PDB file of C-alpha atoms and ligand atoms in Angstrom:
ATOM      1  CA  MET A 147    -137.973  66.074  23.459  1.00  0.00           C
ATOM      2  CA  GLY A 148    -134.935  63.980  24.300  1.00  0.00           C
ATOM      3  CA  GLU A 149    -132.499  64.807  27.087  1.00  0.00           C
ATOM      4  CA  ASP A 150    -130.198  66.810  24.791  1.00  0.00           C
ATOM      5  CA  GLU A 151    -133.062  68.935  23.408  1.00  0.00           C
ATOM      6  CA  ILE A 152    -134.476  69.727  26.838  1.00  0.00           C
ATOM      7  CA  THR A 153    -130.978  70.555  28.140  1.00  0.00           C
ATOM      8  CA  ALA A 154    -130.477  72.945  25.212  1.00  0.00           C
ATOM      9  CA  TRP A 155    -133.859  74.521  25.996  1.00  0.00           C
ATOM     10  CA  PHE A 156    -132.856  75.004  29.643  1.00  0.00           C
ATOM     11  CA  ALA A 157    -129.586  76.615  28.523  1.00  0.00           C
ATOM     12  CA  GLN A 158    -131.484  79.107  26.333  1.00  0.00           C
ATOM     13  CA  GLN A 159    -133.806  80.268  29.115  1.00  0.00           C
ATOM     14  CA  ARG A 160    -131.168  82.140  31.143  1.00  0.00           C
ATOM     15  CA  ARG A 161    -127.944  83.570  29.795  1.00  0.00           C
ATOM     16  CA  LEU A 162    -125.121  82.879  32.234  1.00  0.00           C
ATOM     17  CA  SER A 163    -122.287  85.370  32.569  1.00  0.00           C
ATOM     18  CA  GLY A 164    -119.265  83.859  30.854  1.00  0.00           C
ATOM     19  CA  GLU A 165    -117.032  85.523  33.391  1.00  0.00           C
ATOM     20  CA  ASP A 166    -118.746  83.989  36.420  1.00  0.00           C
ATOM     21  CA  PHE A 167    -119.509  80.693  34.661  1.00  0.00           C
ATOM     22  CA  PRO A 168    -116.739  79.815  32.187  1.00  0.00           C
ATOM     23  CA  ILE A 169    -118.635  76.593  31.362  1.00  0.00           C
ATOM     24  CA  GLY A 170    -122.427  76.595  31.635  1.00  0.00           C
ATOM     25  CA  VAL A 171    -125.255  74.159  30.911  1.00  0.00           C
ATOM     26  CA  GLY A 172    -124.607  71.329  28.454  1.00  0.00           C
ATOM     27  CA  ASP A 173    -121.142  69.918  29.110  1.00  0.00           C
ATOM     28  CA  ASP A 174    -120.045  67.078  31.396  1.00  0.00           C
ATOM     29  CA  MET A 175    -119.519  69.599  34.198  1.00  0.00           C
ATOM     30  CA  ALA A 176    -120.198  73.293  34.694  1.00  0.00           C
ATOM     31  CA  GLU A 177    -117.446  75.613  35.862  1.00  0.00           C
ATOM     32  CA  ILE A 178    -118.020  78.390  38.389  1.00  0.00           C
ATOM     33  CA  ARG A 179    -115.562  81.210  39.054  1.00  0.00           C
ATOM     34  CA  LEU A 180    -114.977  81.686  42.791  1.00  0.00           C
ATOM     35  CA  SER A 181    -112.326  84.415  42.628  1.00  0.00           C
ATOM     36  CA  GLU A 182    -109.884  85.760  40.090  1.00  0.00           C
ATOM     37  CA  ALA A 183    -107.569  82.870  40.792  1.00  0.00           C
ATOM     38  CA  ALA A 184    -109.956  80.002  41.439  1.00  0.00           C
ATOM     39  CA  THR A 185    -112.785  78.122  39.797  1.00  0.00           C
ATOM     40  CA  VAL A 186    -114.660  74.973  40.771  1.00  0.00           C
ATOM     41  CA  LEU A 187    -116.420  72.462  38.519  1.00  0.00           C
ATOM     42  CA  ILE A 188    -119.617  70.654  39.427  1.00  0.00           C
ATOM     43  CA  THR A 189    -121.650  67.703  38.177  1.00  0.00           C
ATOM     44  CA  THR A 190    -124.617  65.806  39.570  1.00  0.00           C
ATOM     45  CA  ASP A 191    -126.049  62.381  38.797  1.00  0.00           C
ATOM     46  CA  MET A 192    -129.129  60.626  40.155  1.00  0.00           C
ATOM     47  CA  LEU A 193    -129.441  56.838  40.003  1.00  0.00           C
ATOM     48  CA  LEU A 194    -132.722  54.979  40.500  1.00  0.00           C
ATOM     49  CA  ASP A 195    -133.338  51.424  41.635  1.00  0.00           C
ATOM     50  CA  GLY A 196    -134.939  49.586  38.731  1.00  0.00           C
ATOM     51  CA  VAL A 197    -133.461  51.956  36.132  1.00  0.00           C
ATOM     52  CA  HIS A 198    -129.715  52.444  36.716  1.00  0.00           C
ATOM     53  CA  PHE A 199    -129.211  49.435  38.968  1.00  0.00           C
ATOM     54  CA  ASP A 200    -131.287  46.616  40.387  1.00  0.00           C
ATOM     55  CA  LEU A 201    -131.089  46.081  44.144  1.00  0.00           C
ATOM     56  CA  GLY A 202    -132.372  42.583  43.481  1.00  0.00           C
ATOM     57  CA  LYS A 203    -128.992  41.847  41.868  1.00  0.00           C
ATOM     58  CA  ALA A 204    -126.487  44.521  42.933  1.00  0.00           C
ATOM     59  CA  THR A 205    -125.271  44.974  46.508  1.00  0.00           C
ATOM     60  CA  LEU A 206    -125.612  48.330  48.250  1.00  0.00           C
ATOM     61  CA  ARG A 207    -121.838  48.569  48.275  1.00  0.00           C
ATOM     62  CA  GLN A 208    -121.838  48.277  44.470  1.00  0.00           C
ATOM     63  CA  VAL A 209    -124.586  50.882  44.193  1.00  0.00           C
ATOM     64  CA  GLY A 210    -122.667  53.360  46.367  1.00  0.00           C
ATOM     65  CA  TYR A 211    -119.543  52.742  44.314  1.00  0.00           C
ATOM     66  CA  LYS A 212    -121.361  53.176  41.005  1.00  0.00           C
ATOM     67  CA  ALA A 213    -123.108  56.392  42.066  1.00  0.00           C
ATOM     68  CA  MET A 214    -119.729  57.956  42.817  1.00  0.00           C
ATOM     69  CA  ALA A 215    -117.997  56.413  39.792  1.00  0.00           C
ATOM     70  CA  VAL A 216    -120.533  57.927  37.373  1.00  0.00           C
ATOM     71  CA  SER A 217    -119.711  61.435  38.615  1.00  0.00           C
ATOM     72  CA  LEU A 218    -115.983  60.668  38.778  1.00  0.00           C
ATOM     73  CA  SER A 219    -116.258  59.742  35.103  1.00  0.00           C
ATOM     74  CA  ASP A 220    -117.609  63.249  34.395  1.00  0.00           C
ATOM     75  CA  CYS A 221    -114.578  64.726  36.183  1.00  0.00           C
ATOM     76  CA  ALA A 222    -112.450  62.559  33.879  1.00  0.00           C
ATOM     77  CA  ALA A 223    -114.400  63.740  30.824  1.00  0.00           C
ATOM     78  CA  MET A 224    -113.204  67.305  31.493  1.00  0.00           C
ATOM     79  CA  ALA A 225    -109.683  66.234  32.600  1.00  0.00           C
ATOM     80  CA  THR A 226    -110.292  67.763  36.025  1.00  0.00           C
ATOM     81  CA  VAL A 227    -109.270  66.632  39.508  1.00  0.00           C
ATOM     82  CA  PRO A 228    -112.077  65.337  41.790  1.00  0.00           C
ATOM     83  CA  VAL A 229    -112.169  67.064  45.186  1.00  0.00           C
ATOM     84  CA  GLY A 230    -115.327  66.317  47.144  1.00  0.00           C
ATOM     85  CA  ALA A 231    -118.900  65.075  46.908  1.00  0.00           C
ATOM     86  CA  VAL A 232    -122.200  65.299  48.747  1.00  0.00           C
ATOM     87  CA  VAL A 233    -124.585  62.351  48.440  1.00  0.00           C
ATOM     88  CA  SER A 234    -128.359  62.390  48.901  1.00  0.00           C
ATOM     89  CA  VAL A 235    -130.412  59.245  49.281  1.00  0.00           C
ATOM     90  CA  ALA A 236    -134.129  58.460  49.286  1.00  0.00           C
ATOM     91  CA  LEU A 237    -134.413  55.255  51.276  1.00  0.00           C
ATOM     92  CA  ALA A 238    -137.006  52.609  50.650  1.00  0.00           C
ATOM     93  CA  LYS A 239    -139.238  51.861  53.671  1.00  0.00           C
ATOM     94  CA  GLY A 240    -137.511  49.570  56.155  1.00  0.00           C
ATOM     95  CA  PHE A 241    -133.986  50.451  55.049  1.00  0.00           C
ATOM     96  CA  ASP A 242    -131.826  49.927  58.147  1.00  0.00           C
ATOM     97  CA  GLU A 243    -128.582  51.185  59.650  1.00  0.00           C
ATOM     98  CA  GLU A 244    -126.539  48.210  58.453  1.00  0.00           C
ATOM     99  CA  GLN A 245    -127.689  48.831  54.891  1.00  0.00           C
ATOM    100  CA  LEU A 246    -126.763  52.500  55.136  1.00  0.00           C
ATOM    101  CA  LYS A 247    -123.305  51.533  56.355  1.00  0.00           C
ATOM    102  CA  GLU A 248    -122.880  49.137  53.444  1.00  0.00           C
ATOM    103  CA  LEU A 249    -123.906  51.876  50.991  1.00  0.00           C
ATOM    104  CA  HIS A 250    -121.487  54.277  52.687  1.00  0.00           C
ATOM    105  CA  GLY A 251    -118.728  51.669  52.289  1.00  0.00           C
ATOM    106  CA  GLY A 252    -119.170  51.687  48.511  1.00  0.00           C
ATOM    107  CA  ILE A 253    -119.261  55.485  48.354  1.00  0.00           C
ATOM    108  CA  VAL A 254    -116.001  55.924  50.267  1.00  0.00           C
ATOM    109  CA  GLU A 255    -114.348  53.019  48.444  1.00  0.00           C
ATOM    110  CA  ALA A 256    -114.788  54.872  45.144  1.00  0.00           C
ATOM    111  CA  GLY A 257    -113.961  58.229  46.742  1.00  0.00           C
ATOM    112  CA  ASP A 258    -110.739  56.966  48.339  1.00  0.00           C
ATOM    113  CA  LYS A 259    -109.605  55.341  45.110  1.00  0.00           C
ATOM    114  CA  TYR A 260    -109.890  58.585  43.144  1.00  0.00           C
ATOM    115  CA  GLY A 261    -109.073  61.161  45.810  1.00  0.00           C
ATOM    116  CA  CYS A 262    -112.616  62.463  46.270  1.00  0.00           C
ATOM    117  CA  ALA A 263    -113.832  63.089  49.842  1.00  0.00           C
ATOM    118  CA  LEU A 264    -117.409  62.536  50.983  1.00  0.00           C
ATOM    119  CA  VAL A 265    -118.194  65.874  52.638  1.00  0.00           C
ATOM    120  CA  GLY A 266    -121.898  65.665  53.397  1.00  0.00           C
ATOM    121  CA  GLY A 267    -125.290  64.718  52.109  1.00  0.00           C
ATOM    122  CA  ASP A 268    -128.933  64.213  52.947  1.00  0.00           C
ATOM    123  CA  ILE A 269    -130.999  61.212  54.011  1.00  0.00           C
ATOM    124  CA  THR A 270    -134.742  60.988  53.415  1.00  0.00           C
ATOM    125  CA  SER A 271    -137.111  58.013  53.651  1.00  0.00           C
ATOM    126  CA  TRP A 272    -140.172  56.983  51.697  1.00  0.00           C
ATOM    127  CA  ARG A 273    -143.361  56.116  53.616  1.00  0.00           C
ATOM    128  CA  GLY A 274    -144.651  53.666  51.023  1.00  0.00           C
ATOM    129  CA  ASP A 275    -143.118  51.222  48.548  1.00  0.00           C
ATOM    130  CA  GLU A 276    -141.271  53.770  46.436  1.00  0.00           C
ATOM    131  CA  PRO A 277    -137.839  52.674  45.251  1.00  0.00           C
ATOM    132  CA  PHE A 278    -134.407  53.597  46.532  1.00  0.00           C
ATOM    133  CA  ALA A 279    -132.694  56.557  44.818  1.00  0.00           C
ATOM    134  CA  ILE A 280    -129.251  58.082  45.230  1.00  0.00           C
ATOM    135  CA  SER A 281    -127.918  61.409  43.956  1.00  0.00           C
ATOM    136  CA  VAL A 282    -124.287  62.556  43.947  1.00  0.00           C
ATOM    137  CA  ALA A 283    -123.122  66.151  43.494  1.00  0.00           C
ATOM    138  CA  MET A 284    -119.386  66.249  42.887  1.00  0.00           C
ATOM    139  CA  LEU A 285    -116.881  69.093  42.767  1.00  0.00           C
ATOM    140  CA  SER A 286    -113.563  69.104  40.970  1.00  0.00           C
ATOM    141  CA  ARG A 287    -110.799  71.577  40.253  1.00  0.00           C
ATOM    142  CA  ARG A 288    -108.811  72.301  37.124  1.00  0.00           C
ATOM    143  CA  GLY A 289    -105.877  70.034  36.374  1.00  0.00           C
ATOM    144  CA  ALA A 290    -102.756  71.292  34.584  1.00  0.00           C
ATOM    145  CA  THR A 291    -104.835  72.268  31.532  1.00  0.00           C
ATOM    146  CA  GLU A 292    -108.076  74.082  30.870  1.00  0.00           C
ATOM    147  CA  PRO A 293    -111.098  71.772  31.302  1.00  0.00           C
ATOM    148  CA  ILE A 294    -111.634  69.877  28.026  1.00  0.00           C
ATOM    149  CA  ARG A 295    -115.043  70.686  26.591  1.00  0.00           C
ATOM    150  CA  ARG A 296    -117.298  68.921  24.116  1.00  0.00           C
ATOM    151  CA  SER A 297    -117.318  71.883  21.780  1.00  0.00           C
ATOM    152  CA  GLY A 298    -113.700  72.067  20.611  1.00  0.00           C
ATOM    153  CA  ALA A 299    -113.522  69.332  17.953  1.00  0.00           C
ATOM    154  CA  LYS A 300    -111.963  70.538  14.683  1.00  0.00           C
ATOM    155  CA  VAL A 301    -112.298  69.254  11.133  1.00  0.00           C
ATOM    156  CA  GLY A 302    -109.442  66.825  10.484  1.00  0.00           C
ATOM    157  CA  ASP A 303    -109.083  65.797  14.151  1.00  0.00           C
ATOM    158  CA  ALA A 304    -108.439  62.172  14.994  1.00  0.00           C
ATOM    159  CA  ILE A 305    -111.123  60.531  17.169  1.00  0.00           C
ATOM    160  CA  CYS A 306    -109.837  58.224  19.911  1.00  0.00           C
ATOM    161  CA  VAL A 307    -111.273  56.096  22.740  1.00  0.00           C
ATOM    162  CA  THR A 308    -109.777  54.521  25.828  1.00  0.00           C
ATOM    163  CA  GLY A 309    -110.403  50.894  26.779  1.00  0.00           C
ATOM    164  CA  ALA A 310    -112.958  48.659  25.076  1.00  0.00           C
ATOM    165  CA  LEU A 311    -116.654  49.192  24.449  1.00  0.00           C
ATOM    166  CA  GLY A 312    -119.881  47.219  24.670  1.00  0.00           C
ATOM    167  CA  GLY A 313    -121.358  44.555  26.909  1.00  0.00           C
ATOM    168  CA  ALA A 314    -122.156  46.740  29.921  1.00  0.00           C
ATOM    169  CA  LEU A 315    -125.524  44.963  30.040  1.00  0.00           C
ATOM    170  CA  LEU A 316    -123.625  41.815  31.055  1.00  0.00           C
ATOM    171  CA  GLY A 317    -122.632  43.400  34.322  1.00  0.00           C
ATOM    172  CA  LYS A 318    -119.290  45.092  33.883  1.00  0.00           C
ATOM    173  CA  HIS A 319    -121.024  48.406  34.652  1.00  0.00           C
ATOM    174  CA  SER A 320    -121.436  47.911  38.401  1.00  0.00           C
ATOM    175  CA  GLU A 321    -117.748  48.277  39.263  1.00  0.00           C
ATOM    176  CA  PHE A 322    -116.158  50.154  36.408  1.00  0.00           C
ATOM    177  CA  GLU A 323    -113.006  52.263  36.714  1.00  0.00           C
ATOM    178  CA  PRO A 324    -113.580  55.922  35.836  1.00  0.00           C
ATOM    179  CA  ARG A 325    -110.662  57.137  33.718  1.00  0.00           C
ATOM    180  CA  VAL A 326    -109.678  60.038  35.962  1.00  0.00           C
ATOM    181  CA  ALA A 327    -105.922  59.340  35.977  1.00  0.00           C
ATOM    182  CA  GLU A 328    -105.875  58.519  32.254  1.00  0.00           C
ATOM    183  CA  ALA A 329    -107.652  61.755  31.332  1.00  0.00           C
ATOM    184  CA  LEU A 330    -105.193  63.881  33.303  1.00  0.00           C
ATOM    185  CA  LYS A 331    -102.254  61.992  31.852  1.00  0.00           C
ATOM    186  CA  ILE A 332    -103.487  62.280  28.255  1.00  0.00           C
ATOM    187  CA  ALA A 333    -104.237  65.997  28.681  1.00  0.00           C
ATOM    188  CA  ALA A 334    -100.716  66.539  30.036  1.00  0.00           C
ATOM    189  CA  MET A 335     -99.105  64.686  27.105  1.00  0.00           C
ATOM    190  CA  VAL A 336    -100.982  66.232  24.195  1.00  0.00           C
ATOM    191  CA  SER A 337    -103.356  69.052  23.375  1.00  0.00           C
ATOM    192  CA  LEU A 338    -106.956  67.776  23.355  1.00  0.00           C
ATOM    193  CA  ASN A 339    -109.663  69.583  21.417  1.00  0.00           C
ATOM    194  CA  ALA A 340    -112.818  67.862  22.743  1.00  0.00           C
ATOM    195  CA  MET A 341    -113.659  65.126  25.215  1.00  0.00           C
ATOM    196  CA  ILE A 342    -116.664  63.350  26.749  1.00  0.00           C
ATOM    197  CA  ASP A 343    -117.125  60.177  28.788  1.00  0.00           C
ATOM    198  CA  LEU A 344    -119.061  57.348  27.162  1.00  0.00           C
ATOM    199  CA  SER A 345    -122.089  57.090  29.444  1.00  0.00           C
ATOM    200  CA  ASP A 346    -124.880  56.609  26.922  1.00  0.00           C
ATOM    201  CA  GLY A 347    -123.072  54.843  24.069  1.00  0.00           C
ATOM    202  CA  LEU A 348    -120.587  55.830  21.356  1.00  0.00           C
ATOM    203  CA  SER A 349    -123.296  56.849  18.858  1.00  0.00           C
ATOM    204  CA  SER A 350    -125.006  59.190  21.377  1.00  0.00           C
ATOM    205  CA  ASP A 351    -121.907  60.640  22.966  1.00  0.00           C
ATOM    206  CA  LEU A 352    -120.036  61.199  19.684  1.00  0.00           C
ATOM    207  CA  ASN A 353    -123.168  62.964  18.460  1.00  0.00           C
ATOM    208  CA  ARG A 354    -122.916  65.302  21.483  1.00  0.00           C
ATOM    209  CA  ILE A 355    -119.345  66.252  20.526  1.00  0.00           C
ATOM    210  CA  CYS A 356    -120.389  66.740  16.875  1.00  0.00           C
ATOM    211  CA  LYS A 357    -123.401  68.891  17.806  1.00  0.00           C
ATOM    212  CA  ALA A 358    -121.476  70.998  20.335  1.00  0.00           C
ATOM    213  CA  SER A 359    -118.574  71.484  17.909  1.00  0.00           C
ATOM    214  CA  GLY A 360    -120.631  71.915  14.721  1.00  0.00           C
ATOM    215  CA  VAL A 361    -118.789  69.116  12.922  1.00  0.00           C
ATOM    216  CA  GLY A 362    -119.364  65.630  11.514  1.00  0.00           C
ATOM    217  CA  ALA A 363    -117.458  62.387  12.014  1.00  0.00           C
ATOM    218  CA  VAL A 364    -116.492  59.176  10.278  1.00  0.00           C
ATOM    219  CA  ILE A 365    -115.970  56.082  12.427  1.00  0.00           C
ATOM    220  CA  ASP A 366    -114.193  52.993  11.095  1.00  0.00           C
ATOM    221  CA  SER A 367    -116.067  50.045  12.601  1.00  0.00           C
ATOM    222  CA  SER A 368    -113.041  47.763  12.276  1.00  0.00           C
ATOM    223  CA  ARG A 369    -111.089  50.018  14.638  1.00  0.00           C
ATOM    224  CA  ILE A 370    -113.639  50.102  17.465  1.00  0.00           C
ATOM    225  CA  PRO A 371    -112.207  48.091  20.374  1.00  0.00           C
ATOM    226  CA  ILE A 372    -114.978  45.747  21.543  1.00  0.00           C
ATOM    227  CA  SER A 373    -114.799  44.345  25.085  1.00  0.00           C
ATOM    228  CA  ASP A 374    -114.918  40.607  25.877  1.00  0.00           C
ATOM    229  CA  GLU A 375    -118.442  41.145  27.250  1.00  0.00           C
ATOM    230  CA  GLY A 376    -119.409  43.011  24.079  1.00  0.00           C
ATOM    231  CA  GLN A 377    -118.158  40.102  21.960  1.00  0.00           C
ATOM    232  CA  LYS A 378    -120.666  37.865  23.759  1.00  0.00           C
ATOM    233  CA  MET A 379    -123.603  40.027  22.696  1.00  0.00           C
ATOM    234  CA  LYS A 380    -125.758  39.051  19.721  1.00  0.00           C
ATOM    235  CA  ASP A 381    -124.473  42.024  17.708  1.00  0.00           C
ATOM    236  CA  PRO A 382    -121.105  43.068  19.209  1.00  0.00           C
ATOM    237  CA  LEU A 383    -120.725  46.166  16.993  1.00  0.00           C
ATOM    238  CA  ALA A 384    -124.213  47.421  17.877  1.00  0.00           C
ATOM    239  CA  SER A 385    -123.453  46.806  21.550  1.00  0.00           C
ATOM    240  CA  ALA A 386    -120.241  48.850  21.300  1.00  0.00           C
ATOM    241  CA  LEU A 387    -122.075  51.663  19.495  1.00  0.00           C
ATOM    242  CA  ASN A 388    -125.253  51.858  21.516  1.00  0.00           C
ATOM    243  CA  ASP A 389    -125.395  50.025  24.843  1.00  0.00           C
ATOM    244  CA  GLY A 390    -123.743  52.751  26.901  1.00  0.00           C
ATOM    245  CA  GLU A 391    -122.267  52.660  30.409  1.00  0.00           C
ATOM    246  CA  ASP A 392    -118.796  52.048  29.002  1.00  0.00           C
ATOM    247  CA  PHE A 393    -117.466  55.003  31.007  1.00  0.00           C
ATOM    248  CA  GLU A 394    -114.461  55.213  28.712  1.00  0.00           C
ATOM    249  CA  LEU A 395    -113.136  58.496  27.298  1.00  0.00           C
ATOM    250  CA  LEU A 396    -113.950  59.663  23.781  1.00  0.00           C
ATOM    251  CA  PHE A 397    -111.768  62.538  22.579  1.00  0.00           C
ATOM    252  CA  THR A 398    -110.567  64.395  19.505  1.00  0.00           C
ATOM    253  CA  LEU A 399    -107.173  65.944  18.827  1.00  0.00           C
ATOM    254  CA  ALA A 400    -105.090  67.112  15.891  1.00  0.00           C
ATOM    255  CA  GLU A 401    -103.703  64.332  13.710  1.00  0.00           C
ATOM    256  CA  GLY A 402    -100.108  65.021  14.754  1.00  0.00           C
ATOM    257  CA  GLU A 403    -101.047  65.060  18.435  1.00  0.00           C
ATOM    258  CA  SER A 404    -102.804  61.697  18.086  1.00  0.00           C
ATOM    259  CA  GLU A 405     -99.699  60.176  16.473  1.00  0.00           C
ATOM    260  CA  LYS A 406     -97.585  61.509  19.315  1.00  0.00           C
ATOM    261  CA  LEU A 407    -100.027  60.150  21.912  1.00  0.00           C
ATOM    262  CA  LEU A 408    -100.320  56.686  20.375  1.00  0.00           C
ATOM    263  CA  LYS A 409     -96.553  56.433  20.026  1.00  0.00           C
ATOM    264  CA  ASN A 410     -95.739  57.523  23.575  1.00  0.00           C
ATOM    265  CA  TRP A 411     -98.711  56.209  25.561  1.00  0.00           C
ATOM    266  CA  ASP A 412     -97.573  53.752  28.232  1.00  0.00           C
ATOM    267  CA  GLY A 413    -100.722  53.575  30.366  1.00  0.00           C
ATOM    268  CA  ASP A 414    -102.384  50.263  31.332  1.00  0.00           C
ATOM    269  CA  VAL A 415    -105.608  51.252  29.571  1.00  0.00           C
ATOM    270  CA  PRO A 416    -105.206  51.060  25.794  1.00  0.00           C
ATOM    271  CA  ILE A 417    -106.068  53.947  23.481  1.00  0.00           C
ATOM    272  CA  ALA A 418    -107.417  53.339  19.980  1.00  0.00           C
ATOM    273  CA  ARG A 419    -107.923  55.713  17.106  1.00  0.00           C
ATOM    274  CA  ILE A 420    -111.370  54.974  15.664  1.00  0.00           C
ATOM    275  CA  GLY A 421    -112.087  57.753  13.177  1.00  0.00           C
ATOM    276  CA  TRP A 422    -111.775  61.385  12.190  1.00  0.00           C
ATOM    277  CA  VAL A 423    -113.727  64.617  12.371  1.00  0.00           C
ATOM    278  CA  THR A 424    -115.303  65.891   9.140  1.00  0.00           C
ATOM    279  CA  GLU A 425    -117.102  69.028   8.027  1.00  0.00           C
ATOM    280  CA  SER A 426    -120.169  67.089   6.822  1.00  0.00           C
ATOM    281  CA  GLY A 427    -122.173  67.794   9.979  1.00  0.00           C
ATOM    282  CA  LYS A 428    -123.316  64.169  10.044  1.00  0.00           C
ATOM    283  CA  MET A 429    -121.965  60.991  11.556  1.00  0.00           C
ATOM    284  CA  GLU A 430    -120.978  58.160   9.252  1.00  0.00           C
ATOM    285  CA  ILE A 431    -119.594  54.702   9.845  1.00  0.00           C
ATOM    286  CA  LYS A 432    -117.502  52.478   7.612  1.00  0.00           C
ATOM    287  CA  MET A 433    -119.055  49.040   8.046  1.00  0.00           C
ATOM    288  CA  PRO A 434    -117.044  45.786   8.136  1.00  0.00           C
ATOM    289  CA  ASP A 435    -117.977  45.197   4.465  1.00  0.00           C
ATOM    290  CA  GLY A 436    -116.429  48.561   3.525  1.00  0.00           C
ATOM    291  CA  GLN A 437    -119.771  50.312   2.918  1.00  0.00           C
ATOM    292  CA  MET A 438    -120.283  53.789   4.344  1.00  0.00           C
ATOM    293  CA  ARG A 439    -123.508  54.261   6.271  1.00  0.00           C
ATOM    294  CA  ASP A 440    -125.042  57.033   8.351  1.00  0.00           C
ATOM    295  CA  LEU A 441    -124.333  56.367  12.013  1.00  0.00           C
ATOM    296  CA  GLU A 442    -127.640  56.610  13.818  1.00  0.00           C
ATOM    297  CA  VAL A 443    -127.974  57.804  17.384  1.00  0.00           C
ATOM    298  CA  ARG A 444    -129.281  54.766  19.202  1.00  0.00           C
ATOM    299  CA  GLY A 445    -127.752  55.149  22.630  1.00  0.00           C
ATOM    300  CA  TYR A 446    -129.475  55.196  25.963  1.00  0.00           C
ATOM    301  CA  GLU A 447    -132.336  57.718  26.144  1.00  0.00           C
ATOM    302  CA  HIS A 448    -132.976  59.079  29.650  1.00  0.00           C
ATOM    303  CA  LEU A 449    -136.366  60.571  28.952  1.00  0.00           C
ATOM    304  CA  GLY A 450    -137.631  57.466  27.110  1.00  0.00           C
TER     305      GLY A 450
HETATM  306 MG1   MG B1796    -120.655  62.651  31.063  1.00  0.00          MG
END
């Protein structure tokens, strides 16, 4: 089973009350109702040394920043407003106070930038040579709109992305900018049907929207914005489709809404329309030579 299959299995084991949990297992964040007037959204991400970062290359400040930024990107994926986070760490043997302070510096740097307070956490230490691990649980609140889910894509929707994709393997992933402000701004300008953040690669994350919405998609390869780092890869298109850790937004909206957005968007981060939603149930890609091919899911696999 891959991550998506096991997540779906978990979701089937217990039925959550839709009233108490407006959004349950399987989206970028879950939503919990606290009272008639208030809900809170929650996400958690665990990062491991040797898997999600390499302490031989990255500084602890960068690791703290990235751990927060990954969860902030999930807040962006739902167009919600980050509020607070708790951070748990499993320290490698010999980890000292100075190192903890450096890690803390990265955590609060990201938190301050995006308005998310560090409100607690937990520190544990390994006895042997086990690697460093860090886990963030982050809470957010609704913005001006309902949280944007993965499951709302409609046949005929335009598919858009922010920024440029690919090349995260060349290092841009350690200090990326989660698109929190952009998501809130886009959601305020137009009506979005579905959204996700690109953590595992366009092919994987678009597939999640298609599966959750029961639709298909056609992507035009010539319209995919490829980053400068992605252009340096051996196969830039494959890098943009599959490498992951872009942490850009992928969203769908009605054709007319996409025209309105592209015409009026004045943000620093560009938005590109890369395709459209179909009823085929499968993902296809128009290759540079004009041929249509099935778009295979080749993004990052967590349980690999
Ligand atoms: Mg996500």
